[in-house]
Coordinates of C-alpha atoms in Angstrom, one line a residue:
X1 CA 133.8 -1.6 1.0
X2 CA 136.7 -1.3 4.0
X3 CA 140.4 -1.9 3.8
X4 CA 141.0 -5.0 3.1
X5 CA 142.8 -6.8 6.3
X6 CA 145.9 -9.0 5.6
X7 CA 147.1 -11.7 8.0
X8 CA 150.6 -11.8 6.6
X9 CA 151.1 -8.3 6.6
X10 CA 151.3 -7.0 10.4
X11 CA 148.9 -4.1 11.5
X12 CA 150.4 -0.2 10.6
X13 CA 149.9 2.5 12.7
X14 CA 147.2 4.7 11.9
X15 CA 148.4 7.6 9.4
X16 CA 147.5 11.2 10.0
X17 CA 146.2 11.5 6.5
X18 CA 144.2 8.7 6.8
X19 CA 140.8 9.8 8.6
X20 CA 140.6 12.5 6.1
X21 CA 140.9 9.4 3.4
X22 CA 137.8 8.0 5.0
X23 CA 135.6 10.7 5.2
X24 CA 136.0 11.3 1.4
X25 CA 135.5 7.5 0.6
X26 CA 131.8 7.5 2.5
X27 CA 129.5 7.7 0.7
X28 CA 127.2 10.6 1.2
X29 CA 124.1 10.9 3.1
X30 CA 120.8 11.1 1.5
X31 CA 118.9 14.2 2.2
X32 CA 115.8 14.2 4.9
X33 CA 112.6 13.9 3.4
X34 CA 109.3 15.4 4.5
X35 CA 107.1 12.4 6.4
X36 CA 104.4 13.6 5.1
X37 CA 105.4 12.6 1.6
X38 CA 107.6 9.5 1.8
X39 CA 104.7 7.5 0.4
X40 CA 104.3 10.0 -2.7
X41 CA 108.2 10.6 -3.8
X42 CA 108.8 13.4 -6.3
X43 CA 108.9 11.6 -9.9
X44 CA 112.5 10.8 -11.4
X45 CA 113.7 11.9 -15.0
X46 CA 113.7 8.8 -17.2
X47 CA 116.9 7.4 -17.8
X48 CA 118.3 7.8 -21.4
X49 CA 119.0 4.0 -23.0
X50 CA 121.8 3.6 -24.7
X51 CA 122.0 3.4 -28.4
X52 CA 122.8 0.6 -29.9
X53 CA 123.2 1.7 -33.7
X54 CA 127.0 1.7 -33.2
X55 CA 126.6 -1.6 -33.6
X56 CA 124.3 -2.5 -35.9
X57 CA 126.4 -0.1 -38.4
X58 CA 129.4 -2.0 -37.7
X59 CA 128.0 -5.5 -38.6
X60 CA 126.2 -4.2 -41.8
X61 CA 130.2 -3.1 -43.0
X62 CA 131.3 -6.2 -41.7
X63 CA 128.7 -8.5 -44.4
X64 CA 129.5 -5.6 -47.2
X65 CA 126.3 -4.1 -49.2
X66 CA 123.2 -5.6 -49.9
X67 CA 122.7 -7.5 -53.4
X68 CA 120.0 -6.2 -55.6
X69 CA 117.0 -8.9 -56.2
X70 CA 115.5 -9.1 -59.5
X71 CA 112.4 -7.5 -59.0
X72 CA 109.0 -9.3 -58.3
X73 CA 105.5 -8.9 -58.7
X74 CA 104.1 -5.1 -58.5
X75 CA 102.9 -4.5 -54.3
X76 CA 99.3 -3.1 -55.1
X77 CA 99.1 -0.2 -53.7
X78 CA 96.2 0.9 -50.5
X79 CA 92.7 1.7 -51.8
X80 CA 92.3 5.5 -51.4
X81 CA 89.1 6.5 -49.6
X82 CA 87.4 9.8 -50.5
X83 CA 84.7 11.7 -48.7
X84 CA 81.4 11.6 -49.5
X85 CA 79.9 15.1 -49.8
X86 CA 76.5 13.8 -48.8
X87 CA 75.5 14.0 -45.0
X88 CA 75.1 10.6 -43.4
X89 CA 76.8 8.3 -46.1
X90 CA 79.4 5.9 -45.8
X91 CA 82.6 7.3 -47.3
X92 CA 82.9 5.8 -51.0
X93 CA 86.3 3.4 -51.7
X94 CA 88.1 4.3 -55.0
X95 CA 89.9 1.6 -56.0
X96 CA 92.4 3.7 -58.4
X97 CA 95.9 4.2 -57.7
X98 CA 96.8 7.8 -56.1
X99 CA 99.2 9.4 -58.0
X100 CA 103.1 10.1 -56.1
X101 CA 102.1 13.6 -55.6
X102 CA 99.1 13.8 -54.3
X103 CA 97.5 17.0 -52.2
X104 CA 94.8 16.1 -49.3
X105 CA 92.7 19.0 -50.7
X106 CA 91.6 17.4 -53.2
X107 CA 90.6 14.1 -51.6
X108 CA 89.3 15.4 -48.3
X109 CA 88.4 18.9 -49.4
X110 CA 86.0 20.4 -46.6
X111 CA 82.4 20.0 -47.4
X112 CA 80.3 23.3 -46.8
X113 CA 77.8 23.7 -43.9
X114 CA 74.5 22.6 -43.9
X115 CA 71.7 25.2 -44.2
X116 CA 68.7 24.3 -42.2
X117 CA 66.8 27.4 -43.1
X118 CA 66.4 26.2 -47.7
X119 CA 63.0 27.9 -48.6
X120 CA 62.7 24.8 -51.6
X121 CA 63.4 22.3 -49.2
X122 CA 60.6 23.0 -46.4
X123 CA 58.3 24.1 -49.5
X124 CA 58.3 20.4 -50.4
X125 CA 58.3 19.6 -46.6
X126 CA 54.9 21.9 -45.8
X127 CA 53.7 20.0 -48.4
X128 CA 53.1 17.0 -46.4
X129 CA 51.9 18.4 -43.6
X130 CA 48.7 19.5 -42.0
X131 CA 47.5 22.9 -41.1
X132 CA 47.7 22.6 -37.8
X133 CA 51.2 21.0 -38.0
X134 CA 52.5 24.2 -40.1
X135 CA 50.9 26.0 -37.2
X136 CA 53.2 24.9 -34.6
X137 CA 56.4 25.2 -36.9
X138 CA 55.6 28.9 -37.3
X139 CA 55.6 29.0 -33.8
X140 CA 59.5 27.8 -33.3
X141 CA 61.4 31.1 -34.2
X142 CA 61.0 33.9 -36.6
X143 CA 62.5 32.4 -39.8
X144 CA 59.6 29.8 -40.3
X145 CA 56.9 32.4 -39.4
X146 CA 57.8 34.4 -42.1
X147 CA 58.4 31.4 -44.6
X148 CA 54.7 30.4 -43.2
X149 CA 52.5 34.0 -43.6
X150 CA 53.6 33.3 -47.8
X151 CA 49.6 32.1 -49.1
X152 CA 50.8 29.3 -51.2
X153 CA 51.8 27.1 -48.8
X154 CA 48.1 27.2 -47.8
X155 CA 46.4 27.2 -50.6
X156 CA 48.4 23.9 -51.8
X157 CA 47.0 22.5 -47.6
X158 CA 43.5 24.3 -48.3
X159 CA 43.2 22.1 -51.8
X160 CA 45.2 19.0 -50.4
X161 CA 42.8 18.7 -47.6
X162 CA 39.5 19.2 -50.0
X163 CA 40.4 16.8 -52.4
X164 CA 40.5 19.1 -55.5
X165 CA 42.5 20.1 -58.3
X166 CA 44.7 23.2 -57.6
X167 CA 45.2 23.8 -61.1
X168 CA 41.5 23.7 -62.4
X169 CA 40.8 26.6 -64.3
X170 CA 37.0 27.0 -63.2
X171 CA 38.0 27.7 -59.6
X172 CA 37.4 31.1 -58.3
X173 CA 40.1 33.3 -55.9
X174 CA 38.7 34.5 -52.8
X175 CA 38.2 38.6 -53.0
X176 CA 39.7 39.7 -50.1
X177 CA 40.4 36.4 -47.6
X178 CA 44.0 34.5 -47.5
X179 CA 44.4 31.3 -48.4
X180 CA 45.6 31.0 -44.3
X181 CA 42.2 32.6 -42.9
X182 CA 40.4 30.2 -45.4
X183 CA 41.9 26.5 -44.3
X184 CA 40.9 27.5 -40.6
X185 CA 37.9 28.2 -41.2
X186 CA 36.9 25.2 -43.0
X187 CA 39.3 22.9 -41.1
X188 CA 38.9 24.2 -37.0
X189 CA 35.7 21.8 -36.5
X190 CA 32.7 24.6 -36.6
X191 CA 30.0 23.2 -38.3
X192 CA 26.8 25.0 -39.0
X193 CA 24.6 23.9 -35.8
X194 CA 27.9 25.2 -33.6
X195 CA 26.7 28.3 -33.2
X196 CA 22.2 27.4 -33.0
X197 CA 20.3 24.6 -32.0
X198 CA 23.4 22.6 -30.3
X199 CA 21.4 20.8 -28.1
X200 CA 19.6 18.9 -30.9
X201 CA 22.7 18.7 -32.7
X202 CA 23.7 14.8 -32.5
X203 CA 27.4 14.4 -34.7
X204 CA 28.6 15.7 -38.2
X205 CA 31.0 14.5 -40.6
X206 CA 32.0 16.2 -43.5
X207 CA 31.3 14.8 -46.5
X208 CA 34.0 16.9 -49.2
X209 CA 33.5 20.0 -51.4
X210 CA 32.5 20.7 -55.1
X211 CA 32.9 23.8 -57.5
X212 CA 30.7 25.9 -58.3
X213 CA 31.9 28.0 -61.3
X214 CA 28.3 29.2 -62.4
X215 CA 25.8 31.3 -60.0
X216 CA 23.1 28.2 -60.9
X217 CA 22.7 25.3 -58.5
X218 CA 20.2 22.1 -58.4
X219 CA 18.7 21.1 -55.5
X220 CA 17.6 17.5 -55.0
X221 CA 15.0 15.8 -52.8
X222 CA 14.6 12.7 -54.8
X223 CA 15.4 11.0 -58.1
X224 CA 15.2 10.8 -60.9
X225 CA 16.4 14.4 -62.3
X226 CA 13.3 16.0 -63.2
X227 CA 13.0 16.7 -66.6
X228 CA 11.5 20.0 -66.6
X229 CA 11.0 23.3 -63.7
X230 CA 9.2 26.5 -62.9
X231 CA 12.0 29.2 -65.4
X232 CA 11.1 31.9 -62.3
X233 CA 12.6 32.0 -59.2
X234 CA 9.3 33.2 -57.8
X235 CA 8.3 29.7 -58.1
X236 CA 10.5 28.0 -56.2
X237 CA 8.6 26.6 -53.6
X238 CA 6.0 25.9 -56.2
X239 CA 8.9 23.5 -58.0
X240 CA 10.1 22.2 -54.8
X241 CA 5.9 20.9 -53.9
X242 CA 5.8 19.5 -57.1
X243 CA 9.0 18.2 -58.3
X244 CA 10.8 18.0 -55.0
X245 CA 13.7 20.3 -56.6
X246 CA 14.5 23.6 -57.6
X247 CA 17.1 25.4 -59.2
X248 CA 18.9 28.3 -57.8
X249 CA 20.1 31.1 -60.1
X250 CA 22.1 33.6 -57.4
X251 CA 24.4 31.5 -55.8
X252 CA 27.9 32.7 -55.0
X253 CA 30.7 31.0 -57.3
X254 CA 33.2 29.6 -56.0
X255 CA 34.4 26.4 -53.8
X256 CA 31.3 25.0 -51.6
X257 CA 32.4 23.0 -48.6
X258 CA 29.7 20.4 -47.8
X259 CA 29.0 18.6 -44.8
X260 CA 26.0 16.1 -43.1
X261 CA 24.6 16.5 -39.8
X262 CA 22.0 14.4 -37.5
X263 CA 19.9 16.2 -35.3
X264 CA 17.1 14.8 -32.8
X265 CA 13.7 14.2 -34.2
X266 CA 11.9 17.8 -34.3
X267 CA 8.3 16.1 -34.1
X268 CA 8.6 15.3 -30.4
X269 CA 10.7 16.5 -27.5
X270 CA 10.9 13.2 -25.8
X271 CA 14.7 11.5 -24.8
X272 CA 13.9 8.2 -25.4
X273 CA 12.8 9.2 -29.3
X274 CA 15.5 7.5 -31.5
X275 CA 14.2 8.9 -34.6
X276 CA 17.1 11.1 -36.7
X277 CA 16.9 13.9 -39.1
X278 CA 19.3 13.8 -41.7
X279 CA 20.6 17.1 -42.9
X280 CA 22.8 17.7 -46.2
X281 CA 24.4 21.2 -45.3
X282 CA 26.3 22.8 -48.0
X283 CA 28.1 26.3 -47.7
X284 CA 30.6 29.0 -49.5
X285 CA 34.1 28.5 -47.9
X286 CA 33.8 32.1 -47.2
X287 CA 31.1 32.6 -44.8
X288 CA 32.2 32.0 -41.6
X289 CA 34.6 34.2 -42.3
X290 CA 31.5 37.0 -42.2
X291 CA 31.2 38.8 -39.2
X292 CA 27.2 39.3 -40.4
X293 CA 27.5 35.4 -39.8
X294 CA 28.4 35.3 -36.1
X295 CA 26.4 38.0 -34.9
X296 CA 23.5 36.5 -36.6
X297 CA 22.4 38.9 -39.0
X298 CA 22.9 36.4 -42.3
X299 CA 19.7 33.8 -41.5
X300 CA 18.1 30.7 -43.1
X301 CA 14.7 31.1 -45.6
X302 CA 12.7 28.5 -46.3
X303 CA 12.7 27.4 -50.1
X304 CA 9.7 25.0 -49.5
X305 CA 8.6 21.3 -48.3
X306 CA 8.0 18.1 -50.0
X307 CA 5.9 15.5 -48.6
X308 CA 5.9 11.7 -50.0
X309 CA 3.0 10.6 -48.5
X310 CA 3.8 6.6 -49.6
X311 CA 6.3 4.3 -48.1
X312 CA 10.0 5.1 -48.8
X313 CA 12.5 2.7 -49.3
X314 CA 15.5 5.2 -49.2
X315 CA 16.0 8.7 -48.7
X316 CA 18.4 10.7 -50.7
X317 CA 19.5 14.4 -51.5
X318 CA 21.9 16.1 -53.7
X319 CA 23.5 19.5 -54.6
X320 CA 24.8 20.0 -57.9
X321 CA 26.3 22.3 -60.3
X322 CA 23.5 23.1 -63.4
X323 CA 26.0 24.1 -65.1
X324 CA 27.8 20.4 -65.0
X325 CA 24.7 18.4 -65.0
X326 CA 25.9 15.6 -67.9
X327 CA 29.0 15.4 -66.7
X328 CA 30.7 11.8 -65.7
X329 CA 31.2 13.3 -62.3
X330 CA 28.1 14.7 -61.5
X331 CA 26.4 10.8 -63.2
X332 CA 28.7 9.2 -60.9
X333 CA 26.6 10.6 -57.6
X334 CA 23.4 10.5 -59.5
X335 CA 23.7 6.9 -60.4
X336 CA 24.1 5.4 -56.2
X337 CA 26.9 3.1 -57.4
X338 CA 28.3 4.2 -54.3
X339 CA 25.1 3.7 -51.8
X340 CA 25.0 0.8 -49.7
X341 CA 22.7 -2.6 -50.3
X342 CA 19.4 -2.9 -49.1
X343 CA 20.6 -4.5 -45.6
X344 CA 22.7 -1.8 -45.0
X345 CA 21.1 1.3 -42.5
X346 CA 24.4 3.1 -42.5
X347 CA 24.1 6.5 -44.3
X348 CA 26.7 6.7 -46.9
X349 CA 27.8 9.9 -48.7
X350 CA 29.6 10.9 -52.0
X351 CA 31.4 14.4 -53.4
X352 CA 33.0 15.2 -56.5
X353 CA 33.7 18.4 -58.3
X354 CA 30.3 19.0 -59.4
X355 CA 27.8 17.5 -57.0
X356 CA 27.4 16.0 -53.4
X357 CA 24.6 13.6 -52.3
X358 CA 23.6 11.1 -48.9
X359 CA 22.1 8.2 -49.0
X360 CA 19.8 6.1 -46.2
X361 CA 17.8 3.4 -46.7
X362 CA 14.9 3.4 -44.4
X363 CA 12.4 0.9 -42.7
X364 CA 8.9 0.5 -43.0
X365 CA 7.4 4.4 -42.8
X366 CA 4.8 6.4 -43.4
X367 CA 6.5 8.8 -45.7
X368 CA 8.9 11.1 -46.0
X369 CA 9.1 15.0 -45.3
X370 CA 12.1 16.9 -47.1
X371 CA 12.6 20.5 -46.8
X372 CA 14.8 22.9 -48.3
X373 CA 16.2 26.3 -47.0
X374 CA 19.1 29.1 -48.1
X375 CA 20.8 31.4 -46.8
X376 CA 21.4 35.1 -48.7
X377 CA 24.1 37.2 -48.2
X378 CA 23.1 41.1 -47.7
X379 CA 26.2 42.2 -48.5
X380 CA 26.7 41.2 -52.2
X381 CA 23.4 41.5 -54.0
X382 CA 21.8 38.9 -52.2
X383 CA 24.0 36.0 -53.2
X384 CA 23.1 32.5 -51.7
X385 CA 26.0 31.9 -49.3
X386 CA 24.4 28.2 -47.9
X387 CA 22.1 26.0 -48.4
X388 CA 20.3 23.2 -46.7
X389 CA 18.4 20.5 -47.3
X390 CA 16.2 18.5 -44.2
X391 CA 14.9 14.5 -44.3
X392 CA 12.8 13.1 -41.8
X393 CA 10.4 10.0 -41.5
X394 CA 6.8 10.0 -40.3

């Protein structure tokens, strides 16, 4: 502010001392700022409140000290939650009271990393999945492709996918294949027209698998089970005119993969000819892992032919294991509980652990031809590596 003017007091002359009085009571003149940065000025320091304790102090000495209450109900004291050392659950509430000295390391002491790569855990993890499936995973880094080459993990898929008993005593190691080798083979969709006589070939489906723990097999055209056969294996196709069945006595132990394929009618070369052939195709799990296989070497021979020359109602065929032939399994195909009702055209097909049959019932024919064929293996003394067994109407 200015002097302050009094009317009762007359004006005074101007003092020497007193311009340098008013240039030390002006106040001074803020510094320029930049133009450029009026609208963003440079931030302040924050003023420091006072404290107001002072106070507060002096009123508590004012009242005197505080009287003690008599003391009231126990405050419960917080619920204490602890980690749970499980990945993905909630964290469990403990409702007992901490102690007063309590160390967090023992509550929330750090849990140890997950391992991804547990042999037991994706043991029990391949066991629910398909080959093709534990192809794939071997394929995402080197870890699981060396978990994957181990041949258990196979043969647990190769017996899975079969629908047999890994631990069945009767069942026969392969000499020199892997258990890896073996589920492709049997599981990649080759069938035994892939390879011949395609165009003819009209669909497959397989039908299971059986064991085969002696070198003797029964084939079946018909039933009942005949009662009595030609003892030499000369005689085979004499049995199979006679009886329509024979018994093999070379066949190669071990687990038999069987499947059932319809081909085109072989009488007549005509398209508009619906008449099927039904085929019950039975092999070693082995052979198309033979190279003598693929290049053609290893062939079909003919066993023999059966002709009913009297209307059929049903046409059925069965493999089965000699050795096995009173069992409840092998009774079980041989009694058609499972075949369909007289109605019913639909082939239908059964496998157990000692025998596989089909079964079709048929319209009004002339007959029915049924011929039966094998396939020897050059390499091992002649063993029968597949056999096959053809049905078709005239």
């Amino acid at each position: 502010m200015g002097k302050a003017i009094s009317l009762l007091r007359p004006p005074q002359p101007p003092r020497e001392d007193d311009s340098g009085m008013m240039e030390l009571r002006k106040r001074p003149r803020p510094p320029r700022v930049d133009p450029d940065f009026v609208s963003f000025p440079p931030p302040q320091p924050p003023r420091k409140r006072a404290r107001k304790q002072a106070a507060a102090t002096k009123l508590k000495e004012a009242v005197g000290p505080a009287k003690q209450q008599a003391p009231t109900k126990r405050r419960r004291r917080p619920a204490v939650g602890i980690g749970c050392p499980v990945a993905g659950l909630h964290r469990v509430t403990c409702g007992r009271q901490p102690p007063l000295r309590t160390s967090t390391r023992v509550l929330f002491r750090p849990r140890r990393p997950f391992n991804w790569y547990e042999p037991d855990m994706w043991t029990e993890v391949a066991k629910h999945l398909c080959g093709f499936d534990l192809l794939r995973l071997s394929f995402t880094c080197r870890w699981f492709r060396r978990f994957l080459a181990d041949d258990s993990i196979w043969r647990y898929a190769f017996f899975r996918d079969l629908d047999l008993i890994d631990t069945n005593p009767r069942i026969h190691r392969p000499l020199y294949r892997s258990w890896r080798l073996l589920y492709f083979a049997a599981f990649d969709g080759t069938h035994a027209y892939s390879l011949c006589q395609s165009g003819k070939h009209r669909s497959s489906w397989r039908i299971g698998s059986f064991l085969l723990d002696s070198p003797q097999m029964l084939l079946m055209g018909k039933l009942p089970v005949p009662k009595w056969l030609p003892p030499d294996p000369d005689d085979l196709e004499l049995g199979v005119a006679m009886m329509g069945a024979c018994k093999l006595h070379n066949a190669r132990p071990g687990i038999w993969i069987t499947d059932m394929h319809v081909m085109r009618c072989p009488m007549c070369d005509r398209n508009s000819c619906r008449g099927n052939m039904q085929i019950l195709d039975a092999r070693h799990s082995e052979l198309f892992l033979e190279e003598a296989y693929w290049d053609q070497t290893l062939e079909y021979e003919k066993l023999g032919e059966h002709f009913q020359d009297e209307e059929v109602a049903e046409a059925f065929c069965a493999i089965v294991n000699t050795k096995h032939l009173n069992c409840p399994s092998t009774a079980h195909v041989l009694n058609k509980s499972w075949a369909g009702k007289r109605g019913d055209m639909l082939t239908k097909q059964c496998a157990t652990t000692t025998a596989a049959a089909i079964h079709t019932n048929l319209k009004h024919n002339g007959g029915l031809e049924s011929k039966f064929e094998a396939m020897h293996d050059t390499a091992r003394d002649g063993q029968i590596v597949s056999v096959r067994i053809s049905q078709i109407l005239h």
